[in-house]
Short mmCIF file of C-alpha atoms and ligand atoms in Angstrom, two decimals:
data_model
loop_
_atom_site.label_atom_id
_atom_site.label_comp_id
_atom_site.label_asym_id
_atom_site.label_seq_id
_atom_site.Cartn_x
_atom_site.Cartn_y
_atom_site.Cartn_z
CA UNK A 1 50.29 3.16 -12.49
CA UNK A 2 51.09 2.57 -9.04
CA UNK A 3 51.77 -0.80 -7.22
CA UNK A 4 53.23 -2.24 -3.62
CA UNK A 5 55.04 -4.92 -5.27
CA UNK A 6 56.40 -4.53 -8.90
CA UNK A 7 57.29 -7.48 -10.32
CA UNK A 8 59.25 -8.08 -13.54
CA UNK A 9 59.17 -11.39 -15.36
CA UNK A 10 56.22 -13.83 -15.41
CA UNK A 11 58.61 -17.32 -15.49
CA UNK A 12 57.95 -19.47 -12.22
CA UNK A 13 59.81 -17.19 -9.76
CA UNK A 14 57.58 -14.05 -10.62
CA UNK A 15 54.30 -15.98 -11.33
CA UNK A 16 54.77 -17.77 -7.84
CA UNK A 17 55.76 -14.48 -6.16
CA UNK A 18 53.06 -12.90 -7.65
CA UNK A 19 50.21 -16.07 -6.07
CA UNK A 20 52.19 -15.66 -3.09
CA UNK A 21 51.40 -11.87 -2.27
CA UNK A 22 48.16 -12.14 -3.70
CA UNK A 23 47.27 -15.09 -0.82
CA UNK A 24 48.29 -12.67 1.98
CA UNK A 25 46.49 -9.85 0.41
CA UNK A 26 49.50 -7.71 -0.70
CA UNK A 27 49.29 -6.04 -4.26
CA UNK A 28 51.40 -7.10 -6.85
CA UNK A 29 52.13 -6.10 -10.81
CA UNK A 30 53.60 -9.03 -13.27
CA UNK A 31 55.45 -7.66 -16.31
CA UNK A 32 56.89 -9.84 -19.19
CA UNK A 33 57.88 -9.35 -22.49
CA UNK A 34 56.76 -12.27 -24.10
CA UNK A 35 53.22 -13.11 -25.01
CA UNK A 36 51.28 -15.56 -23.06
CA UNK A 37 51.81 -18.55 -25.43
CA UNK A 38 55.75 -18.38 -25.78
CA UNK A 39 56.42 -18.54 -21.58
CA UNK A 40 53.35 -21.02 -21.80
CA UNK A 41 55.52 -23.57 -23.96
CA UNK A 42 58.84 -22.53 -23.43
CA UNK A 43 60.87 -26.36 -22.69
CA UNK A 44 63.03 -26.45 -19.39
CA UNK A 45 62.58 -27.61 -16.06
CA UNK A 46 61.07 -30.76 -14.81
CA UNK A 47 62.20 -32.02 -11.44
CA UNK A 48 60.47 -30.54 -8.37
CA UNK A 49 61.96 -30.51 -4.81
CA UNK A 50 59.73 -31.56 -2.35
CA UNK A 51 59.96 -28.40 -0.94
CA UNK A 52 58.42 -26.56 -4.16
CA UNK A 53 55.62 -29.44 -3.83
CA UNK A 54 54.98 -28.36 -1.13
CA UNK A 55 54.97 -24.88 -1.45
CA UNK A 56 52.90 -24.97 -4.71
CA UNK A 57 49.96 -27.26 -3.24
CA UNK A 58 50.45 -24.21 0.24
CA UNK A 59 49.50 -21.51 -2.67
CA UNK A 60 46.47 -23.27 -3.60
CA UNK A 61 48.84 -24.30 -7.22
CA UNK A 62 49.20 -28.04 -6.74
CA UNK A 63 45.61 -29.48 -7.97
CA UNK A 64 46.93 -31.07 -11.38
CA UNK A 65 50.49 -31.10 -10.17
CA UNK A 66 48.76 -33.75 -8.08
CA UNK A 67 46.90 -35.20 -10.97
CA UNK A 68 49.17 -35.28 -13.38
CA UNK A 69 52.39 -34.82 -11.87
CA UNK A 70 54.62 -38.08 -11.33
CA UNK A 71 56.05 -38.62 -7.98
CA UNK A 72 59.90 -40.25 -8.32
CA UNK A 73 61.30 -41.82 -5.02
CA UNK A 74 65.01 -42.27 -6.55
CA UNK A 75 67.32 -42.16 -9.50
CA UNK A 76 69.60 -44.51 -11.33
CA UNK A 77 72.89 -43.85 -11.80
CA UNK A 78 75.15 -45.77 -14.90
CA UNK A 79 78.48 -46.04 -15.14
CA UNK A 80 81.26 -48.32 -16.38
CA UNK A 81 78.24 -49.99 -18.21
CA UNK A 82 76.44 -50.97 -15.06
CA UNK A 83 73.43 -49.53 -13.37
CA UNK A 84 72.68 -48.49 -9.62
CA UNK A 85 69.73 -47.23 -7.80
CA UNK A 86 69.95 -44.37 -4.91
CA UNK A 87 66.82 -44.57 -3.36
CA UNK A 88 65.88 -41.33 -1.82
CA UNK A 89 63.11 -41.94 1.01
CA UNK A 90 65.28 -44.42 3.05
CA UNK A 91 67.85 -42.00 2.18
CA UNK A 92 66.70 -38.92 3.39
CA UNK A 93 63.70 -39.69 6.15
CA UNK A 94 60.77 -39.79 3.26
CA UNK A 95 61.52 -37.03 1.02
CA UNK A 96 61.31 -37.26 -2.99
CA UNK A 97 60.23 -35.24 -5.83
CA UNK A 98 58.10 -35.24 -8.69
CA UNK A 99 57.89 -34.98 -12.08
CA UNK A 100 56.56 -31.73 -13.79
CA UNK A 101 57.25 -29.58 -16.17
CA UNK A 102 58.04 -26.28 -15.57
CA UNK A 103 55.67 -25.10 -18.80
CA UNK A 104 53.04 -27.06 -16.63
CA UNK A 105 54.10 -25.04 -13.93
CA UNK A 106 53.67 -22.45 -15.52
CA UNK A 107 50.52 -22.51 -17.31
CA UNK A 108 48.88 -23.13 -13.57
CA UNK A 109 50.26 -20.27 -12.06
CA UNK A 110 49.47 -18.17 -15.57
CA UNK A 111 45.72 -19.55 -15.31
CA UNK A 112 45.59 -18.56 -11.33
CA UNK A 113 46.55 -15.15 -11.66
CA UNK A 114 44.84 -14.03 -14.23
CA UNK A 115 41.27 -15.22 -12.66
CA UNK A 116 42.39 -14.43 -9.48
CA UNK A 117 45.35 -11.85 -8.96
CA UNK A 118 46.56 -8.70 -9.82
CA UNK A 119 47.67 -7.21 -13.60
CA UNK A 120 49.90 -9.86 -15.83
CA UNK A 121 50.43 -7.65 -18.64
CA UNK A 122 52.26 -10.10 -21.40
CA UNK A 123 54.45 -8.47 -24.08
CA UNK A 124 55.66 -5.87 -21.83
CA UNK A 125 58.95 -4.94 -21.84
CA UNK A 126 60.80 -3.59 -18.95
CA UNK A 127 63.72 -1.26 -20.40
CA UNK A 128 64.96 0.56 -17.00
CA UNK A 129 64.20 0.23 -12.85
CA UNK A 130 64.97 3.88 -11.45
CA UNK A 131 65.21 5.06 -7.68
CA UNK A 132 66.70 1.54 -5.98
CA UNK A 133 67.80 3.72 -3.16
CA UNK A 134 64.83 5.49 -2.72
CA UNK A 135 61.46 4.71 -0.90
CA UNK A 136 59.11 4.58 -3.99
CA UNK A 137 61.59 2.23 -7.12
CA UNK A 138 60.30 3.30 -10.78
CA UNK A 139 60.03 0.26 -13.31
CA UNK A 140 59.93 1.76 -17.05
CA UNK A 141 58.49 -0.33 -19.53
CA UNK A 142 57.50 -0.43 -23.24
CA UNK A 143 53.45 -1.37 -23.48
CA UNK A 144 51.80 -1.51 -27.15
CA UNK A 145 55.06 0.77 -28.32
CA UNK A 146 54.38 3.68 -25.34
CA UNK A 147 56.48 3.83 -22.82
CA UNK A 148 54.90 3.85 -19.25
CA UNK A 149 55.93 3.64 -16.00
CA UNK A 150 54.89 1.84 -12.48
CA UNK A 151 55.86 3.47 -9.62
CA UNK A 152 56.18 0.04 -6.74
CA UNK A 153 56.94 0.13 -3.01
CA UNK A 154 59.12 -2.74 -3.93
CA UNK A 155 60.76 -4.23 -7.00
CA UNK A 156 61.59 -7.84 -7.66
CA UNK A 157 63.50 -8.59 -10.38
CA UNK A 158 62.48 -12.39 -11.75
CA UNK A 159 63.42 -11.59 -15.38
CA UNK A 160 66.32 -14.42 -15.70
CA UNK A 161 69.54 -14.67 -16.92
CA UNK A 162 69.00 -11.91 -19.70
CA UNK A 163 67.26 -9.44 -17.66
CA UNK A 164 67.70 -6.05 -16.49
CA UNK A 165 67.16 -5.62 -13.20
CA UNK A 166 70.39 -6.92 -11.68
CA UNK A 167 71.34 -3.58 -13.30
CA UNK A 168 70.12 -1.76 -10.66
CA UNK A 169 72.20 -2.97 -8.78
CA UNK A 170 75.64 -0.71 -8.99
CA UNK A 171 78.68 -1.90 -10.60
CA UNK A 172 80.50 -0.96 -7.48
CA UNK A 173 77.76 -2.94 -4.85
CA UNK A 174 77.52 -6.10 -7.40
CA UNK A 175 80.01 -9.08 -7.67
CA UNK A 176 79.70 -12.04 -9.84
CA UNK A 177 80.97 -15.29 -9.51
CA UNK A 178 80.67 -17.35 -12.74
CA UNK A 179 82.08 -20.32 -14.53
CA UNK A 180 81.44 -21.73 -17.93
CA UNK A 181 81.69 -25.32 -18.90
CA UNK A 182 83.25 -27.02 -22.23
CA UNK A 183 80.25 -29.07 -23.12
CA UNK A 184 76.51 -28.26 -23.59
CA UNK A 185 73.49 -30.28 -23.97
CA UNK A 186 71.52 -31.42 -26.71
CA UNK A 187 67.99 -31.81 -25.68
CA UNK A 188 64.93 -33.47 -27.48
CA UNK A 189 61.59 -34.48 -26.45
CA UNK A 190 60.02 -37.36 -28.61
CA UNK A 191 56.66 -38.72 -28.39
CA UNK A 192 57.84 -42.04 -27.39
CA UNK A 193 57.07 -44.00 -24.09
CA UNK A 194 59.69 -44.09 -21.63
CA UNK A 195 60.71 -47.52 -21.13
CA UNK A 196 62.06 -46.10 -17.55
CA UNK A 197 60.30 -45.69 -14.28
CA UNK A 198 63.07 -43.07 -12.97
CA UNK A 199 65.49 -40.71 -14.58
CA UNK A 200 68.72 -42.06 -15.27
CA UNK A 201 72.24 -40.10 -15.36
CA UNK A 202 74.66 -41.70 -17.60
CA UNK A 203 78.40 -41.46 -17.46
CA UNK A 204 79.95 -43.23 -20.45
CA UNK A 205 82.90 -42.80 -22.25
CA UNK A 206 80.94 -41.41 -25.12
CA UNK A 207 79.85 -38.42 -22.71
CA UNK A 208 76.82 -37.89 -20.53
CA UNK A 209 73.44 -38.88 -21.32
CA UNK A 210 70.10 -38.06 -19.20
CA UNK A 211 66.74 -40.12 -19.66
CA UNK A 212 63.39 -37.72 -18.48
CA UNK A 213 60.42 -37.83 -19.08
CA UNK A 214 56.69 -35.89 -19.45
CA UNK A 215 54.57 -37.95 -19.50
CA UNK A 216 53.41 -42.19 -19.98
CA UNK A 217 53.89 -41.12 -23.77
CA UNK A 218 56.41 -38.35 -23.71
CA UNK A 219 60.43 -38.87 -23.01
CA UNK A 220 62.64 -35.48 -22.49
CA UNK A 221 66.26 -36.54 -23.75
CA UNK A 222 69.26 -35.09 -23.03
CA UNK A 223 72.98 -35.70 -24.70
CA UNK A 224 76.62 -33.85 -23.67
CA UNK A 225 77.37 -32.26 -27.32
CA UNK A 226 80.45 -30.00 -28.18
CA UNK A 227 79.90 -26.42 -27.64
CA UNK A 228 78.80 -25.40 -30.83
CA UNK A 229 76.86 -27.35 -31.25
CA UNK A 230 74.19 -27.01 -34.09
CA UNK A 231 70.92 -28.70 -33.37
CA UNK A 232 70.81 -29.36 -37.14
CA UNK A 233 74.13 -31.95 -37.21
CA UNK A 234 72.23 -34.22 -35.27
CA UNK A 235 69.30 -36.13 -37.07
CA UNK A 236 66.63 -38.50 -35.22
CA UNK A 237 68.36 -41.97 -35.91
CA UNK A 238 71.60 -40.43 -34.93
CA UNK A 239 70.29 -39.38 -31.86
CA UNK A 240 68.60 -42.28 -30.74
CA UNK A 241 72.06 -44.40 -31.57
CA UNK A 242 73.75 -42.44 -29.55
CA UNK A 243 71.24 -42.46 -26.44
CA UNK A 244 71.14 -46.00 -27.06
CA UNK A 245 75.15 -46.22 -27.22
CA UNK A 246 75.45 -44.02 -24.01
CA UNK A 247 73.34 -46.12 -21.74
CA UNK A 248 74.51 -49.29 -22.68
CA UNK A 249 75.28 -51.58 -19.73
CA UNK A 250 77.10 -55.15 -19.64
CA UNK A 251 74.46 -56.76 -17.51
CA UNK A 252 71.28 -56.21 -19.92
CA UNK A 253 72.46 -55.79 -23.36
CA UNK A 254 69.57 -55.72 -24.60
CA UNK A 255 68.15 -52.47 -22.90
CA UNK A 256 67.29 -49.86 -25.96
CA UNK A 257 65.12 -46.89 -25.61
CA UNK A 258 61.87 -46.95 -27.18
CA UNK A 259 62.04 -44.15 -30.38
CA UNK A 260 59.38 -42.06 -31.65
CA UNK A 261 58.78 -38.66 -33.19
CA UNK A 262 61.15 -35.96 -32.31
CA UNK A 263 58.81 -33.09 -31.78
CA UNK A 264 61.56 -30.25 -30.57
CA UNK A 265 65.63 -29.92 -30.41
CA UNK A 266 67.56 -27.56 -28.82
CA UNK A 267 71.41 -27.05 -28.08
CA UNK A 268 71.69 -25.50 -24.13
CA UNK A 269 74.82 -24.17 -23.26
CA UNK A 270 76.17 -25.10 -19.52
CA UNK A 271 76.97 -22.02 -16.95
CA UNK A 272 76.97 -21.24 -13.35
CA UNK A 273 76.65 -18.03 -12.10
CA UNK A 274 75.64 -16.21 -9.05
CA UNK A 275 75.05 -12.18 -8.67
CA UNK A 276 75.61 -11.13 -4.76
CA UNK A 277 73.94 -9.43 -2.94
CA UNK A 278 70.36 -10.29 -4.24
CA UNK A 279 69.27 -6.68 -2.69
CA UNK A 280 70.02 -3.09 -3.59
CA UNK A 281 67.26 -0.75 -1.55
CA UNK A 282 64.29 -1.50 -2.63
CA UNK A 283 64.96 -3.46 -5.57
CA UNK A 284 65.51 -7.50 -4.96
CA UNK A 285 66.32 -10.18 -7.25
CA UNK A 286 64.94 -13.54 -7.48
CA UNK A 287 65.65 -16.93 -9.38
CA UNK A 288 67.38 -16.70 -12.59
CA UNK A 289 68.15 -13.02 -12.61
CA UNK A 290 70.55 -13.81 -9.42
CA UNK A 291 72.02 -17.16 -10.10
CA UNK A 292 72.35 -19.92 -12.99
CA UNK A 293 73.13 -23.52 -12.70
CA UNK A 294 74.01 -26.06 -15.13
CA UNK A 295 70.91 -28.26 -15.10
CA UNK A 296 72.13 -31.05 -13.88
CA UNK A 297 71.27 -30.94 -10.44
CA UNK A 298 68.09 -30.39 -11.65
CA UNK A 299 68.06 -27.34 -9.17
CA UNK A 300 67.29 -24.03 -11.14
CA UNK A 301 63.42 -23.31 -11.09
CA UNK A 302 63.91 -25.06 -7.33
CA UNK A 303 66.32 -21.94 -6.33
CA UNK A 304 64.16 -19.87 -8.20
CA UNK A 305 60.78 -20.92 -6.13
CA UNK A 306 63.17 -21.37 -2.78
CA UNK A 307 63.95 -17.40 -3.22
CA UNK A 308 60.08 -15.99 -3.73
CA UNK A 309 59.15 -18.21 -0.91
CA UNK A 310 61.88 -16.46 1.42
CA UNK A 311 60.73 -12.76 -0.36
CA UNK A 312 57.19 -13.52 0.02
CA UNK A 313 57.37 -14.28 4.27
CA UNK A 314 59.77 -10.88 4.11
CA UNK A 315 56.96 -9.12 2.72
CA UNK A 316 54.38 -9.93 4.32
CA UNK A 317 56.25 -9.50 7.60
CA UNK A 318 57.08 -5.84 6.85
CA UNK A 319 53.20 -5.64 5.81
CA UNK A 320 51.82 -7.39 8.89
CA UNK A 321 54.31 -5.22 11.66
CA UNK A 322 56.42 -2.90 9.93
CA UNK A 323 59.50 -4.63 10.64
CA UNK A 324 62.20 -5.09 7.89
CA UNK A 325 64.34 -7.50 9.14
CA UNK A 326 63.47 -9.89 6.89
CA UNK A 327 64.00 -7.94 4.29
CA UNK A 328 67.25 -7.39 5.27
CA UNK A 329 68.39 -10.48 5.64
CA UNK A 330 66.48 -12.23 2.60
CA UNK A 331 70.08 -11.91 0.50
CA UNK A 332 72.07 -13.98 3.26
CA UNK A 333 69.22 -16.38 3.75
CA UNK A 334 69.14 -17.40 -0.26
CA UNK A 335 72.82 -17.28 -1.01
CA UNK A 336 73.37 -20.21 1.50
CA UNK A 337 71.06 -22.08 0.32
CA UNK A 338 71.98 -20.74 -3.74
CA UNK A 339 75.62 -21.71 -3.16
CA UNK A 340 74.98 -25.42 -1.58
CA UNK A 341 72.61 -26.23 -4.65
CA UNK A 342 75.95 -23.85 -7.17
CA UNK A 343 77.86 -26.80 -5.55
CA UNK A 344 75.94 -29.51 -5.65
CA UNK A 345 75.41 -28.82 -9.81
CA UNK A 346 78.83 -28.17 -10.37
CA UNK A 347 79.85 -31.39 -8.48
CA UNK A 348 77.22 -32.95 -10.59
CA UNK A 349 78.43 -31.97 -13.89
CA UNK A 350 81.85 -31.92 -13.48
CA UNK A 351 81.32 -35.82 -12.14
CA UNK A 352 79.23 -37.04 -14.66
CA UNK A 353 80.24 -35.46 -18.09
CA UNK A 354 83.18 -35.98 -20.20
CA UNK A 355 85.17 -32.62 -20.38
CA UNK A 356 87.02 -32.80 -24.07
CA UNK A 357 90.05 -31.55 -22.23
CA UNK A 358 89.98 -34.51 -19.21
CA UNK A 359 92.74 -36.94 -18.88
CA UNK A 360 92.95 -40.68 -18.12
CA UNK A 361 93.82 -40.08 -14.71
CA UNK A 362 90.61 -37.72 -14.37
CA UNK A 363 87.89 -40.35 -15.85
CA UNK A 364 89.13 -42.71 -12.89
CA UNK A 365 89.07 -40.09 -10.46
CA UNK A 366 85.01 -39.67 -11.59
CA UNK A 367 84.38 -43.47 -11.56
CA UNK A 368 85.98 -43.72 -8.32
CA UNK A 369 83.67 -41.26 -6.95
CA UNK A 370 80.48 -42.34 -8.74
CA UNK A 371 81.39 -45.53 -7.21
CA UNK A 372 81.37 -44.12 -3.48
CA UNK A 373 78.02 -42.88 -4.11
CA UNK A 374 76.97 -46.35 -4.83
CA UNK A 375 77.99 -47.61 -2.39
CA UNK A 376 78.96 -45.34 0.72
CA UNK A 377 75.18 -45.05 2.42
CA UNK A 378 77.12 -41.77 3.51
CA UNK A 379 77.75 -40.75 0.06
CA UNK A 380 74.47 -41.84 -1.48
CA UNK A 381 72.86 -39.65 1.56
CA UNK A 382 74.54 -36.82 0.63
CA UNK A 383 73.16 -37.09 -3.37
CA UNK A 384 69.89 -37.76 -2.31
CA UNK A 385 69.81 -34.88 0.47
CA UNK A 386 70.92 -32.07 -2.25
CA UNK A 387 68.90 -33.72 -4.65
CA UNK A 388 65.51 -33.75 -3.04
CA UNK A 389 66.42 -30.19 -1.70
CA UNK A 390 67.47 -29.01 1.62
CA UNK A 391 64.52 -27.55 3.79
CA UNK A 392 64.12 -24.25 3.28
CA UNK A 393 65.44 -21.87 6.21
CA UNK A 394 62.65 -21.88 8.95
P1 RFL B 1 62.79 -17.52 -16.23
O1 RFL B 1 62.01 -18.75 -16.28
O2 RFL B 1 63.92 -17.35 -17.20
O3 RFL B 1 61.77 -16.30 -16.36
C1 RFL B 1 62.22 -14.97 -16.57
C2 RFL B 1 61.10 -14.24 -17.26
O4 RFL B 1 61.45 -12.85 -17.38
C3 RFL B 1 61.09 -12.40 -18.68
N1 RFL B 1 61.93 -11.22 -18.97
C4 RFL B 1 61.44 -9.96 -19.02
N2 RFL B 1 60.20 -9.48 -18.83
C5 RFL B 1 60.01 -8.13 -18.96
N3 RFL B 1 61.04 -7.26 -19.27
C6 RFL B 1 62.30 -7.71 -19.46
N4 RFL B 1 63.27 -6.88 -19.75
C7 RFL B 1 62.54 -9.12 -19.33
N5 RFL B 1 63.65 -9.91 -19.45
C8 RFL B 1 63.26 -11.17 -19.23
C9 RFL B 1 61.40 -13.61 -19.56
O5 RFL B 1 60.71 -13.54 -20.80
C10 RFL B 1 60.91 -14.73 -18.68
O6 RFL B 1 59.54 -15.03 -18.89
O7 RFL B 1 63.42 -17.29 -14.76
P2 RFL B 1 62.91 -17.78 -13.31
O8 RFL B 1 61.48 -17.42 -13.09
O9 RFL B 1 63.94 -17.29 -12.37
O10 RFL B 1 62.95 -19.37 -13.37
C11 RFL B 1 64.16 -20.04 -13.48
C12 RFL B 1 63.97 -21.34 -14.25
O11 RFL B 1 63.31 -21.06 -15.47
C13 RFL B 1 65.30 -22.05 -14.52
O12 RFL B 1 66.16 -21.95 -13.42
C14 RFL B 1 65.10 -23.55 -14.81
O13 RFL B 1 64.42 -23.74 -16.01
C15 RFL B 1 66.43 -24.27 -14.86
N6 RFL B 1 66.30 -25.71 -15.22
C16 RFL B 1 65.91 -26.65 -14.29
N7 RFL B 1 65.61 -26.28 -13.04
C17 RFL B 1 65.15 -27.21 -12.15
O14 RFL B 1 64.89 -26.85 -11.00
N8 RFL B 1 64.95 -28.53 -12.47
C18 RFL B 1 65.23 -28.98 -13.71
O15 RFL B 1 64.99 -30.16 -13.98
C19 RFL B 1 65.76 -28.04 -14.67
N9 RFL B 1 66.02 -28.43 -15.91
C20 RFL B 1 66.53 -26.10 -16.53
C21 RFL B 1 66.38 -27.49 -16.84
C22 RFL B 1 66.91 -25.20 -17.51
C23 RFL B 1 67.12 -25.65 -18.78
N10 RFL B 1 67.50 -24.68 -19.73
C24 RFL B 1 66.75 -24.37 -20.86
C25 RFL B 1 68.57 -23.77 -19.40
C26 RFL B 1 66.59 -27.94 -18.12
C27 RFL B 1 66.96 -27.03 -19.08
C28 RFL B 1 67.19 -27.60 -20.43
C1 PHB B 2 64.08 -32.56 -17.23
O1 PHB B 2 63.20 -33.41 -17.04
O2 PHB B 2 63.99 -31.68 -18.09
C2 PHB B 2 65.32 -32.59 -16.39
C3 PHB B 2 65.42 -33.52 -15.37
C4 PHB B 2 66.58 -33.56 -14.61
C5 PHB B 2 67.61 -32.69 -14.86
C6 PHB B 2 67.49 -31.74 -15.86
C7 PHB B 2 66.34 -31.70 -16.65
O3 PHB B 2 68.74 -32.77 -14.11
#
């Protein structure tokens, strides 16, 4: 098989690469190794930038995103048991994001492409990418237990944090920059209405807790658990306690989160990691595969769209006049914007979690800080800029 654009991975970096290309006419070739209902329901993600609003509705992706989707104009913030709003649109000249789920995301782009674009072939897995250097980059890949191979003009690597591509990349061209974090997060999603209208980030000398949500009838939970952690320890009641416990505040004792059926549990280890250059030849990398954030910042499947977007206009540029300048700058272009959001989650993690190893002097020293935000319009502008997104490079 032959293809301009291979691309390997079908999560929302290669799905919206893949709707991308295929709007500007440019042929494209999705491979993942999962099947179709796994990446449909696979829980992560649900904060969109403005930016990937905007880009999704741009791709012709944003009808039930608009439906469904739930726009949020600000956050709350709690800490030394009281509660603060940072209120993004006066904050930031109108911008804001929404609530979606990445598996809704995902399911859109899944249900475009396969009416409308090129090959998604699902349990497909991609074991080697050959000839980086060269002008015509081999992906090998094991379909229904034969191995086969595509033969692209280009190869972008979307296949996350356990994929393969960045190993086309040589040792001796690739550096990584990485960082791992004593705490992970236990998250849940119960059918139970949320009984808040925005997300709220908890600091508490319990540890961090994070109220999401899905949906009118749907709340995504989050608690700071030890590494370790095994999903198993922690039973419904005990988890609702210690939401309950975590978000506490002196001014409205009475505040409790409503509790329902815990339909899914998982323990998510915290990194951040970034892979430079995001180029080797012909072979480029994109979202996950390049750079991982603790989730905090609620930035990772924002990075990941933020990169395609930049790949796509490279593309279609060297498509539409030849030129590869684009190309050749698409690493530089991402990794500004990758390390401001590495930065902005790592200042929002380290601030708002409890590291086991912190002292006295260090809780303050987050308090403090958390209380700048609240009430520095300079500091709260700064939050609300990284957190709605920076525009993407022009
Ligand atoms: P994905 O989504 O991991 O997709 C990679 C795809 O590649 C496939 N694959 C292969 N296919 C073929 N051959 C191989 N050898 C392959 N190896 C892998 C995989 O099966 C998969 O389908 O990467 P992508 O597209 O770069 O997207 C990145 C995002 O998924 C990720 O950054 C976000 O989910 C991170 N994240 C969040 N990001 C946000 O912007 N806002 C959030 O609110 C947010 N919350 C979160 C998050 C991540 C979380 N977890 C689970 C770490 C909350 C959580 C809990
Ligand atoms: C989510 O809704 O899953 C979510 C929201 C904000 C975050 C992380 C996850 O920072």
């Amino acid at each position: 098989m032959r293809t301009t654009v291979g691309i390997i991975g079908a999560g929302p970096a290669g799905l919206l690469l893949a709707r991308l290309l295929h709007n500007a006419g440019i042929a494209s070739v999705v491979l993942e190794r999962r099947n179709r209902t796994y990446v449909e329901h696979r829980q992560r993600a649900g904060i969109l930038e403005q930016a990937t609003v905007d880009a999704l509705r741009a791709a012709g992706a944003g009808e039930r995103m608009d439906r469904e989707g739930m726009p949020h104009h600000g956050i709350e913030l709690r800490f030394g048991r009281r509660t603060h709003r940072v209120d993004f649109p006066s904050l930031t000249g109108a911008r804001g994001v929404m609530v979606y789920a990445q598996t809704e995301v995902v399911k859109d782009l899944i249900a475009l492409q396969l009416a409308e674009g090129g090959p998604l072939l699902f349990g497909t897995e991609v074991t080697a990418v050959e000839g980086a250097d060269s002008d015509s980059p081999t992906i090998r890949y094991l379909h229904e237990g034969r191995e086969q191979t595509l033969a692209c003009d280009f190869v972008v690597g979307c296949d996350g944090f356990h994929g393969v591509s960045r190993h086309a990349v040589p040792t001796s061209a690739r550096t990584t920059y990485e960082r791992s974090y004593p705490y992970s997060w236990l998250g849940i999603l119960a059918e139970a209405a949320p009984v808040y209208e925005e997300l709220i980030y908890a600091h508490s000398a319990r540890g961090f807790a994070l109220a999401s949500m899905r949906s009118a009838s749907v709340s995504r939970l989050y608690l700071q658990v030890p590494n370790g952690t095994d999903p198993e320890e922690w039973h419904d009641e005990r988890i609702w306690d210690e939401l309950d416990a975590r978000f506490a505040t002196d001014t409205d004792p009475g505040w409790k989160l409503e509790r329902g059926p815990v339909t899914s549990k998982a323990v998510l280890p915290m990194r951040s990691r970034v892979t430079e250059p995001m180029r080797h030849g012909r072979v480029f990398l994109a979202g996950d595969a390049a750079h991982i954030v603790p989730p905090t910042g609620a930035k990772g499947l924002n990075l990941a769209a933020a990169d395609v977007i930049v790949l796509a206009r490279a593309l279609i540029a060297w498509r539409r006049t030849g030129s590869a300048e684009l190309l050749d700058t698409y690493s530089d272009t991402c990794l500004r914007r990758v390390w401001r959001a590495e930065h902005f989650s790592y200042f929002m993690t380290t601030t708002l979690h409890a590291d086991p190893a912190q002292s006295a002097f260090e809780t303050r020293l987050q308090l403090s800080q958390l209380e700048r935000v609240v009430t520095s319009r300079h500091a709260a502008a700064e939050l609300a800029e990284n957190y709605t997104g920076l525009p993407l490079p022009h």
